[in-house]
Amino acid sequence: MNLKTNTLSDEQLFEQYKKQRKAYRKSITFWQLVIFAAFFISWEFASRMEWIDPLIFSSPSKVGHLFAEKLIDGSLWFHLQVTLLETIIGFVAGTLLGIILAAILWWSEKLSKILDPYLVILNAMPKVALGPIIIVALGPGYVSIIAMGAIICIIITALVVYSAFREVDENYVKVLKSFGATRWQCFTTAILPASFPAMISTLKVNVGLSWVGVIVGEFLVSAKGLGYLIVYGFQVFDFTLVLYSLLVIAILAALMYQLVEKLEKWLIKNTAG
Amino acid sequence: MSFLKLNHISHQYFHDKGYTKSVDNISMAIEEGAFISVLGPSGCGKTTLLSIISGIIQPTHGEVLLRNQPLSNTASGIGYMLQQDYLFPWKTILDNVLTGPKIQSKETEQTKDKAIQILHEIGLANVVHSYPKSLSGGMRQRAALARTLMTDPNLLLLDEPFSALDYQTKLKLEDLVSSLLKEYNKTSILVTHDIGEAIAMSDRIFLMKANPGEIAEIFEVPIEIRNLQPFQARKHLKYQLLFDRIWEELNELENKHPV
Ligand SMILES: Nc1ncnc2c1ncn2[C@@H]1O[C@H](COP(=O)(O)OP(=O)(O)OP(=O)(O)O)[C@@H](O)[C@H]1O
Ligand SMILES: [Mg+2]
């Protein structure tokens, strides 16, 4: 046995290694599918056997039926589109405003020192608690909901990006200053691109946060969207509807996360070489 | 008239617990085309001195005159090469070298050609479009030098440009820099730890001592060595004599001011 492996060429060893890797990856996917299937099968089974209350926990088949029904009558698309749009706008606005705030803090160190305790408090405060005030101030519509999606990620983005700005080696700025660069040029040529990785990683966090903000906003406004469906389902005691909405949100959030990850890979490849 | 004049320059760094006097009462007068070295132990304020001459740091006392004008009145004309290369990792070598013209809004097709030509001269022709991380330490130092030369500075400030290199690369680069600077008739100030490098490359050597950073001694490099390439200079008899004198002086300073 030992003798046999020793006689393998490097090429063959590499083939062997590749085969092992492939088998390993296959087994990972296999177990992921097993968990997926086991979850839904046991859910369905438990519901049919009434081990869990079918009224509250519904069952995959009921949710699936509802899904098909809503797909056909177009209301899936209607609510999904509302929520998705609000989330994307909230996410983009929150991230951009956070980065702008970070830039302002970087610009004036004094201002950042002055604002420091307030930023800490704002960051620690649960932003969704501001919901009722926002809705009264901006009216019970999509503007409020987008604002919730944005507000929830502004402060954390600003803090993370600002600390990334500060960690940029000041000697890069020194290089630029030796060419007579203005402060704005230093910012755009050195600070901003050097902080790119940090900014991209906040994107990933913000995707999740914006969903929370928007769904809570829809809870409160209760007019349309997936968050509204959840509240409505709860009020009429239709938990199939609640679970259906939850499932759609989970799928959308996962897709959006994947998209941001793709964007991250692309940006890193195209900006850092 | 001296090209560059420092009048009683002092600088303190202030921090919460007090202050560090990094350089104290430094005066020097440098002629156009001269090559000056500043030699001294770590922490004696060499980098601080260069930052002051470049205008990036304002000294707490004294003034810097370039062609009899205070620094702020002269349109830069100073090239500063930092202690490490500080190439922007997200830019190609060519874009890095073009940083200066870009900042000064002078980027044209000509500057691009010029950048490529400088990279050629400095032996980096085949990495023009590579990123800094794929270059060796010596290549990166050369790229940083090219970036500094790109804006045609009249005065070059070099902060230990060869310190991170292996001995062989260092000797080669010394020759290259020396001939480039002679060719373009630049005035240069080189900061170094290396006694041999200071002698081989310069016309005059300022020896600094630490705490506070002051000029302890000035050595004129013998004319015979000045006109030799650094590599040849190192083999000259007078090189050895001057080396021993500076070595002794440094030891004496250390005994007077133990670290
Ligand atoms: N940004 C700064 N803030 C506070 N103190 C500083 C700063 N930069 C340098 N110093 C202090 O000033 C003194 C001189 O530092 P400087 O960097 O000029 O020395 P140097 O001669 O260049 O040393 P080296 O040979 O190690 O590069 C040191 O005591 C250092 O601690
Ligand atoms: Mg230094």
Short mmCIF file of N, CA and C in Angstrom, two decimals, chain A residues 73-221:
data_model
loop_
_atom_site.label_atom_id
_atom_site.label_comp_id
_atom_site.label_asym_id
_atom_site.label_seq_id
_atom_site.Cartn_x
_atom_site.Cartn_y
_atom_site.Cartn_z
N ASP A 73 -52.48 34.81 -8.82
CA ASP A 73 -53.34 36.00 -8.80
C ASP A 73 -52.54 37.31 -8.77
N GLY A 74 -51.21 37.20 -8.77
CA GLY A 74 -50.38 38.40 -8.91
C GLY A 74 -50.12 39.14 -7.62
N SER A 75 -50.72 38.73 -6.50
CA SER A 75 -50.51 39.50 -5.28
C SER A 75 -49.15 39.22 -4.65
N LEU A 76 -48.54 38.06 -4.98
CA LEU A 76 -47.18 37.79 -4.51
C LEU A 76 -46.26 38.88 -5.04
N TRP A 77 -46.35 39.06 -6.35
CA TRP A 77 -45.48 40.03 -7.02
C TRP A 77 -45.73 41.43 -6.49
N PHE A 78 -47.01 41.76 -6.27
CA PHE A 78 -47.36 43.11 -5.82
C PHE A 78 -46.69 43.44 -4.48
N HIS A 79 -46.90 42.58 -3.48
CA HIS A 79 -46.35 42.86 -2.15
C HIS A 79 -44.84 42.76 -2.13
N LEU A 80 -44.34 41.78 -2.86
CA LEU A 80 -42.90 41.55 -2.91
C LEU A 80 -42.18 42.76 -3.49
N GLN A 81 -42.77 43.29 -4.54
CA GLN A 81 -42.14 44.41 -5.24
C GLN A 81 -42.11 45.65 -4.34
N VAL A 82 -43.21 45.85 -3.62
CA VAL A 82 -43.26 47.00 -2.71
C VAL A 82 -42.14 46.91 -1.67
N THR A 83 -42.08 45.75 -1.02
CA THR A 83 -41.09 45.60 0.05
C THR A 83 -39.66 45.63 -0.47
N LEU A 84 -39.45 44.96 -1.59
CA LEU A 84 -38.10 44.89 -2.14
C LEU A 84 -37.60 46.29 -2.50
N LEU A 85 -38.48 47.07 -3.12
CA LEU A 85 -38.08 48.41 -3.54
C LEU A 85 -37.75 49.27 -2.32
N GLU A 86 -38.62 49.19 -1.32
CA GLU A 86 -38.37 49.97 -0.09
C GLU A 86 -37.03 49.57 0.54
N THR A 87 -36.79 48.26 0.55
CA THR A 87 -35.55 47.80 1.19
C THR A 87 -34.33 48.27 0.42
N ILE A 88 -34.38 48.15 -0.91
CA ILE A 88 -33.22 48.55 -1.70
C ILE A 88 -32.95 50.04 -1.53
N ILE A 89 -34.01 50.84 -1.62
CA ILE A 89 -33.81 52.29 -1.48
C ILE A 89 -33.30 52.62 -0.08
N GLY A 90 -33.91 51.99 0.94
CA GLY A 90 -33.47 52.23 2.31
C GLY A 90 -32.03 51.84 2.52
N PHE A 91 -31.66 50.71 1.97
CA PHE A 91 -30.30 50.19 2.08
C PHE A 91 -29.29 51.14 1.42
N VAL A 92 -29.59 51.53 0.20
CA VAL A 92 -28.66 52.41 -0.52
C VAL A 92 -28.56 53.77 0.17
N ALA A 93 -29.73 54.32 0.54
CA ALA A 93 -29.74 55.64 1.17
C ALA A 93 -29.00 55.59 2.51
N GLY A 94 -29.28 54.56 3.31
CA GLY A 94 -28.65 54.44 4.62
C GLY A 94 -27.14 54.32 4.49
N THR A 95 -26.69 53.49 3.54
CA THR A 95 -25.26 53.29 3.36
C THR A 95 -24.58 54.58 2.90
N LEU A 96 -25.20 55.23 1.89
CA LEU A 96 -24.59 56.46 1.36
C LEU A 96 -24.54 57.55 2.43
N LEU A 97 -25.67 57.74 3.13
CA LEU A 97 -25.69 58.78 4.17
C LEU A 97 -24.67 58.47 5.26
N GLY A 98 -24.55 57.19 5.60
CA GLY A 98 -23.57 56.80 6.61
C GLY A 98 -22.15 57.15 6.18
N ILE A 99 -21.85 56.88 4.90
CA ILE A 99 -20.51 57.18 4.39
C ILE A 99 -20.28 58.69 4.35
N ILE A 100 -21.32 59.43 3.95
CA ILE A 100 -21.19 60.90 3.93
C ILE A 100 -20.95 61.43 5.34
N LEU A 101 -21.70 60.88 6.29
CA LEU A 101 -21.51 61.31 7.68
C LEU A 101 -20.08 61.00 8.15
N ALA A 102 -19.59 59.81 7.77
CA ALA A 102 -18.21 59.44 8.12
C ALA A 102 -17.22 60.43 7.52
N ALA A 103 -17.49 60.84 6.27
CA ALA A 103 -16.59 61.78 5.60
C ALA A 103 -16.58 63.12 6.32
N ILE A 104 -17.75 63.55 6.77
CA ILE A 104 -17.84 64.83 7.51
C ILE A 104 -17.06 64.73 8.82
N LEU A 105 -17.22 63.59 9.50
CA LEU A 105 -16.49 63.40 10.75
C LEU A 105 -14.99 63.41 10.51
N TRP A 106 -14.56 62.80 9.39
CA TRP A 106 -13.14 62.77 9.06
C TRP A 106 -12.64 64.18 8.76
N TRP A 107 -13.50 64.93 8.09
CA TRP A 107 -13.11 66.28 7.68
C TRP A 107 -12.81 67.15 8.88
N SER A 108 -13.66 67.06 9.89
CA SER A 108 -13.45 67.90 11.06
C SER A 108 -13.26 67.02 12.28
N GLU A 109 -12.02 66.91 12.73
CA GLU A 109 -11.75 66.07 13.88
C GLU A 109 -12.46 66.61 15.12
N LYS A 110 -12.53 67.94 15.18
CA LYS A 110 -13.18 68.55 16.33
C LYS A 110 -14.65 68.14 16.40
N LEU A 111 -15.31 68.23 15.24
CA LEU A 111 -16.72 67.84 15.19
C LEU A 111 -16.89 66.39 15.64
N SER A 112 -15.99 65.52 15.17
CA SER A 112 -16.12 64.11 15.52
C SER A 112 -15.95 63.91 17.02
N LYS A 113 -15.04 64.69 17.62
CA LYS A 113 -14.84 64.60 19.07
C LYS A 113 -16.11 65.07 19.80
N ILE A 114 -16.67 66.19 19.29
CA ILE A 114 -17.88 66.75 19.91
C ILE A 114 -19.04 65.75 19.82
N LEU A 115 -19.19 65.15 18.65
CA LEU A 115 -20.35 64.28 18.43
C LEU A 115 -20.19 62.88 19.03
N ASP A 116 -18.95 62.55 19.41
CA ASP A 116 -18.67 61.19 19.84
C ASP A 116 -19.69 60.58 20.81
N PRO A 117 -19.98 61.24 21.95
CA PRO A 117 -20.93 60.60 22.89
C PRO A 117 -22.32 60.42 22.29
N TYR A 118 -22.73 61.37 21.45
CA TYR A 118 -24.07 61.27 20.85
C TYR A 118 -24.15 60.12 19.87
N LEU A 119 -23.06 59.93 19.13
CA LEU A 119 -23.05 58.82 18.18
C LEU A 119 -23.11 57.49 18.93
N VAL A 120 -22.41 57.42 20.04
CA VAL A 120 -22.42 56.18 20.83
C VAL A 120 -23.85 55.89 21.31
N ILE A 121 -24.52 56.93 21.81
CA ILE A 121 -25.90 56.75 22.30
C ILE A 121 -26.82 56.35 21.16
N LEU A 122 -26.72 57.09 20.05
CA LEU A 122 -27.57 56.78 18.91
C LEU A 122 -27.36 55.37 18.41
N ASN A 123 -26.11 54.93 18.45
CA ASN A 123 -25.80 53.60 17.96
C ASN A 123 -26.39 52.53 18.87
N ALA A 124 -26.34 52.81 20.19
CA ALA A 124 -26.83 51.81 21.14
C ALA A 124 -28.36 51.76 21.17
N MET A 125 -28.99 52.89 20.80
CA MET A 125 -30.45 52.94 20.88
C MET A 125 -31.10 52.06 19.82
N PRO A 126 -32.14 51.30 20.18
CA PRO A 126 -32.85 50.53 19.14
C PRO A 126 -33.62 51.49 18.23
N LYS A 127 -33.15 51.58 17.00
CA LYS A 127 -33.71 52.57 16.07
C LYS A 127 -35.17 52.32 15.74
N VAL A 128 -35.60 51.05 15.78
CA VAL A 128 -36.98 50.77 15.40
C VAL A 128 -37.96 51.42 16.38
N ALA A 129 -37.45 51.72 17.59
CA ALA A 129 -38.31 52.39 18.57
C ALA A 129 -38.70 53.79 18.11
N LEU A 130 -37.92 54.32 17.15
CA LEU A 130 -38.25 55.64 16.60
C LEU A 130 -39.42 55.56 15.62
N GLY A 131 -39.78 54.32 15.24
CA GLY A 131 -40.80 54.10 14.21
C GLY A 131 -42.03 54.98 14.32
N PRO A 132 -42.73 54.94 15.46
CA PRO A 132 -43.96 55.73 15.56
C PRO A 132 -43.73 57.21 15.27
N ILE A 133 -42.61 57.74 15.78
CA ILE A 133 -42.34 59.17 15.57
C ILE A 133 -42.12 59.45 14.09
N ILE A 134 -41.35 58.57 13.45
CA ILE A 134 -41.08 58.77 12.01
C ILE A 134 -42.37 58.75 11.23
N ILE A 135 -43.24 57.82 11.58
CA ILE A 135 -44.48 57.69 10.81
C ILE A 135 -45.38 58.90 10.99
N VAL A 136 -45.41 59.43 12.20
CA VAL A 136 -46.20 60.63 12.41
C VAL A 136 -45.57 61.81 11.66
N ALA A 137 -44.25 61.87 11.70
CA ALA A 137 -43.57 63.00 11.08
C ALA A 137 -43.63 62.96 9.56
N LEU A 138 -43.40 61.78 8.98
CA LEU A 138 -43.31 61.70 7.52
C LEU A 138 -44.57 61.15 6.86
N GLY A 139 -45.58 60.81 7.68
CA GLY A 139 -46.82 60.30 7.11
C GLY A 139 -46.76 58.80 6.94
N PRO A 140 -47.91 58.13 7.03
CA PRO A 140 -47.92 56.66 6.98
C PRO A 140 -47.81 56.14 5.55
N GLY A 141 -46.65 56.28 4.94
CA GLY A 141 -46.49 55.80 3.57
C GLY A 141 -45.11 55.24 3.36
N TYR A 142 -44.76 55.06 2.09
CA TYR A 142 -43.48 54.41 1.80
C TYR A 142 -42.29 55.26 2.22
N VAL A 143 -42.48 56.60 2.29
CA VAL A 143 -41.36 57.46 2.71
C VAL A 143 -40.91 57.09 4.11
N SER A 144 -41.88 56.91 5.01
CA SER A 144 -41.55 56.52 6.39
C SER A 144 -40.85 55.18 6.43
N ILE A 145 -41.36 54.25 5.62
CA ILE A 145 -40.80 52.90 5.65
C ILE A 145 -39.36 52.90 5.15
N ILE A 146 -39.13 53.66 4.06
CA ILE A 146 -37.77 53.76 3.54
C ILE A 146 -36.87 54.41 4.59
N ALA A 147 -37.41 55.44 5.25
CA ALA A 147 -36.63 56.13 6.28
C ALA A 147 -36.23 55.16 7.39
N MET A 148 -37.15 54.26 7.75
CA MET A 148 -36.81 53.26 8.78
C MET A 148 -35.70 52.34 8.30
N GLY A 149 -35.81 51.91 7.04
CA GLY A 149 -34.78 51.03 6.48
C GLY A 149 -33.42 51.71 6.44
N ALA A 150 -33.44 53.05 6.23
CA ALA A 150 -32.17 53.78 6.12
C ALA A 150 -31.60 54.09 7.50
N ILE A 151 -32.46 54.61 8.36
CA ILE A 151 -32.01 55.07 9.69
C ILE A 151 -31.34 53.97 10.49
N ILE A 152 -31.83 52.76 10.28
CA ILE A 152 -31.32 51.65 11.08
C ILE A 152 -29.85 51.36 10.75
N CYS A 153 -29.39 51.75 9.53
CA CYS A 153 -27.98 51.45 9.23
C CYS A 153 -27.08 52.67 9.10
N ILE A 154 -27.62 53.88 9.24
CA ILE A 154 -26.76 55.06 9.05
C ILE A 154 -25.65 55.12 10.10
N ILE A 155 -26.03 55.08 11.37
CA ILE A 155 -25.05 55.36 12.42
C ILE A 155 -23.95 54.29 12.45
N ILE A 156 -24.35 53.04 12.35
CA ILE A 156 -23.35 51.99 12.42
C ILE A 156 -22.40 52.08 11.21
N THR A 157 -22.97 52.40 10.04
CA THR A 157 -22.11 52.59 8.86
C THR A 157 -21.13 53.73 9.10
N ALA A 158 -21.66 54.85 9.61
CA ALA A 158 -20.80 56.02 9.84
C ALA A 158 -19.66 55.66 10.79
N LEU A 159 -19.97 54.94 11.86
CA LEU A 159 -18.94 54.61 12.85
C LEU A 159 -17.87 53.68 12.26
N VAL A 160 -18.35 52.65 11.57
CA VAL A 160 -17.39 51.67 11.01
C VAL A 160 -16.52 52.32 9.93
N VAL A 161 -17.17 53.07 9.03
CA VAL A 161 -16.42 53.67 7.93
C VAL A 161 -15.47 54.76 8.45
N TYR A 162 -15.95 55.53 9.43
CA TYR A 162 -15.08 56.57 9.99
C TYR A 162 -13.83 55.95 10.62
N SER A 163 -14.01 54.86 11.34
CA SER A 163 -12.81 54.27 11.96
C SER A 163 -11.89 53.69 10.88
N ALA A 164 -12.48 53.23 9.77
CA ALA A 164 -11.63 52.78 8.66
C ALA A 164 -10.85 53.96 8.07
N PHE A 165 -11.52 55.10 7.92
CA PHE A 165 -10.83 56.30 7.41
C PHE A 165 -9.63 56.64 8.28
N ARG A 166 -9.85 56.52 9.60
CA ARG A 166 -8.78 56.93 10.52
C ARG A 166 -7.62 55.96 10.54
N GLU A 167 -7.91 54.70 10.16
CA GLU A 167 -6.84 53.72 10.20
C GLU A 167 -5.93 53.77 8.98
N VAL A 168 -6.30 54.56 7.99
CA VAL A 168 -5.45 54.67 6.81
C VAL A 168 -4.12 55.32 7.23
N ASP A 169 -3.03 54.69 6.84
CA ASP A 169 -1.71 55.18 7.20
C ASP A 169 -1.54 56.63 6.74
N GLU A 170 -1.22 57.53 7.69
CA GLU A 170 -1.18 58.94 7.33
C GLU A 170 -0.02 59.26 6.38
N ASN A 171 0.89 58.31 6.23
CA ASN A 171 1.98 58.55 5.30
C ASN A 171 1.52 58.58 3.84
N TYR A 172 0.39 57.90 3.55
CA TYR A 172 -0.18 58.01 2.21
C TYR A 172 -0.60 59.46 1.95
N VAL A 173 -1.17 60.07 2.97
CA VAL A 173 -1.57 61.47 2.85
C VAL A 173 -0.33 62.35 2.71
N LYS A 174 0.72 61.96 3.44
CA LYS A 174 1.98 62.72 3.37
C LYS A 174 2.53 62.71 1.94
N VAL A 175 2.48 61.55 1.31
CA VAL A 175 2.94 61.45 -0.08
C VAL A 175 2.20 62.46 -0.94
N LEU A 176 0.87 62.48 -0.78
CA LEU A 176 0.05 63.37 -1.61
C LEU A 176 0.32 64.84 -1.29
N LYS A 177 0.50 65.10 0.01
CA LYS A 177 0.77 66.49 0.41
C LYS A 177 2.08 66.97 -0.19
N SER A 178 3.04 66.04 -0.32
CA SER A 178 4.32 66.46 -0.89
C SER A 178 4.15 66.89 -2.35
N PHE A 179 3.07 66.47 -2.97
CA PHE A 179 2.76 66.95 -4.33
C PHE A 179 1.84 68.16 -4.29
N GLY A 180 1.57 68.65 -3.10
CA GLY A 180 0.72 69.84 -2.96
C GLY A 180 -0.76 69.54 -3.03
N ALA A 181 -1.17 68.33 -2.63
CA ALA A 181 -2.59 67.97 -2.72
C ALA A 181 -3.44 68.75 -1.71
N THR A 182 -4.67 69.06 -2.11
CA THR A 182 -5.61 69.66 -1.18
C THR A 182 -6.19 68.55 -0.29
N ARG A 183 -6.92 68.96 0.75
CA ARG A 183 -7.50 67.98 1.65
C ARG A 183 -8.50 67.09 0.92
N TRP A 184 -9.25 67.71 0.04
CA TRP A 184 -10.23 66.95 -0.73
C TRP A 184 -9.54 65.92 -1.62
N GLN A 185 -8.43 66.32 -2.23
CA GLN A 185 -7.68 65.38 -3.07
C GLN A 185 -7.12 64.24 -2.23
N CYS A 186 -6.64 64.57 -1.04
CA CYS A 186 -6.14 63.51 -0.15
C CYS A 186 -7.26 62.52 0.16
N PHE A 187 -8.45 63.05 0.39
CA PHE A 187 -9.59 62.20 0.71
C PHE A 187 -9.93 61.27 -0.45
N THR A 188 -10.06 61.84 -1.63
CA THR A 188 -10.51 61.02 -2.76
C THR A 188 -9.40 60.10 -3.29
N THR A 189 -8.13 60.53 -3.18
CA THR A 189 -7.06 59.71 -3.75
C THR A 189 -6.55 58.64 -2.79
N ALA A 190 -6.54 58.95 -1.50
CA ALA A 190 -5.96 57.98 -0.57
C ALA A 190 -6.99 57.39 0.41
N ILE A 191 -7.66 58.25 1.15
CA ILE A 191 -8.51 57.78 2.24
C ILE A 191 -9.66 56.90 1.74
N LEU A 192 -10.37 57.41 0.74
CA LEU A 192 -11.56 56.70 0.26
C LEU A 192 -11.22 55.33 -0.33
N PRO A 193 -10.32 55.28 -1.32
CA PRO A 193 -10.02 53.95 -1.86
C PRO A 193 -9.40 52.99 -0.85
N ALA A 194 -8.61 53.51 0.08
CA ALA A 194 -7.99 52.62 1.07
C ALA A 194 -9.04 52.02 2.00
N SER A 195 -10.18 52.71 2.15
CA SER A 195 -11.22 52.22 3.05
C SER A 195 -12.27 51.37 2.33
N PHE A 196 -12.04 51.14 1.07
CA PHE A 196 -13.01 50.38 0.28
C PHE A 196 -13.40 49.04 0.89
N PRO A 197 -12.44 48.22 1.30
CA PRO A 197 -12.82 46.93 1.88
C PRO A 197 -13.75 47.07 3.08
N ALA A 198 -13.47 48.05 3.94
CA ALA A 198 -14.33 48.25 5.11
C ALA A 198 -15.73 48.65 4.68
N MET A 199 -15.81 49.50 3.66
CA MET A 199 -17.13 49.93 3.20
C MET A 199 -17.92 48.76 2.64
N ILE A 200 -17.24 47.91 1.91
CA ILE A 200 -17.94 46.77 1.32
C ILE A 200 -18.45 45.83 2.41
N SER A 201 -17.65 45.67 3.47
CA SER A 201 -18.14 44.75 4.50
C SER A 201 -19.32 45.35 5.28
N THR A 202 -19.43 46.68 5.32
CA THR A 202 -20.62 47.25 5.95
C THR A 202 -21.85 47.00 5.07
N LEU A 203 -21.64 46.92 3.76
CA LEU A 203 -22.78 46.63 2.87
C LEU A 203 -23.49 45.37 3.32
N LYS A 204 -22.71 44.34 3.64
CA LYS A 204 -23.29 43.05 3.99
C LYS A 204 -24.13 43.15 5.26
N VAL A 205 -23.59 43.90 6.23
CA VAL A 205 -24.34 44.08 7.47
C VAL A 205 -25.62 44.86 7.18
N ASN A 206 -25.50 45.89 6.34
CA ASN A 206 -26.63 46.77 6.08
C ASN A 206 -27.78 46.08 5.37
N VAL A 207 -27.48 45.09 4.54
CA VAL A 207 -28.56 44.36 3.86
C VAL A 207 -29.52 43.80 4.91
N GLY A 208 -28.95 43.11 5.90
CA GLY A 208 -29.79 42.52 6.94
C GLY A 208 -30.54 43.58 7.73
N LEU A 209 -29.83 44.66 8.09
CA LEU A 209 -30.45 45.70 8.90
C LEU A 209 -31.61 46.37 8.17
N SER A 210 -31.43 46.67 6.89
CA SER A 210 -32.49 47.36 6.14
C SER A 210 -33.76 46.52 6.11
N TRP A 211 -33.61 45.21 5.98
CA TRP A 211 -34.79 44.35 6.00
C TRP A 211 -35.55 44.51 7.31
N VAL A 212 -34.80 44.52 8.40
CA VAL A 212 -35.45 44.68 9.71
C VAL A 212 -36.22 45.99 9.74
N GLY A 213 -35.53 47.09 9.35
CA GLY A 213 -36.17 48.41 9.39
C GLY A 213 -37.42 48.47 8.55
N VAL A 214 -37.34 47.94 7.34
CA VAL A 214 -38.48 48.02 6.43
C VAL A 214 -39.65 47.16 6.92
N ILE A 215 -39.37 45.97 7.37
CA ILE A 215 -40.45 45.09 7.84
C ILE A 215 -41.15 45.71 9.05
N VAL A 216 -40.36 46.24 9.98
CA VAL A 216 -40.98 46.88 11.14
C VAL A 216 -41.80 48.09 10.68
N GLY A 217 -41.27 48.85 9.73
CA GLY A 217 -42.00 49.99 9.17
C GLY A 217 -43.33 49.55 8.59
N GLU A 218 -43.31 48.44 7.88
CA GLU A 218 -44.57 47.95 7.29
C GLU A 218 -45.55 47.43 8.35
N PHE A 219 -44.98 46.86 9.41
CA PHE A 219 -45.83 46.47 10.54
C PHE A 219 -46.65 47.67 10.99
N LEU A 220 -45.93 48.80 11.14
CA LEU A 220 -46.54 49.97 11.74
C LEU A 220 -47.48 50.67 10.77
N VAL A 221 -47.07 50.79 9.52
CA VAL A 221 -47.89 51.51 8.54
C VAL A 221 -49.08 50.65 8.11
#
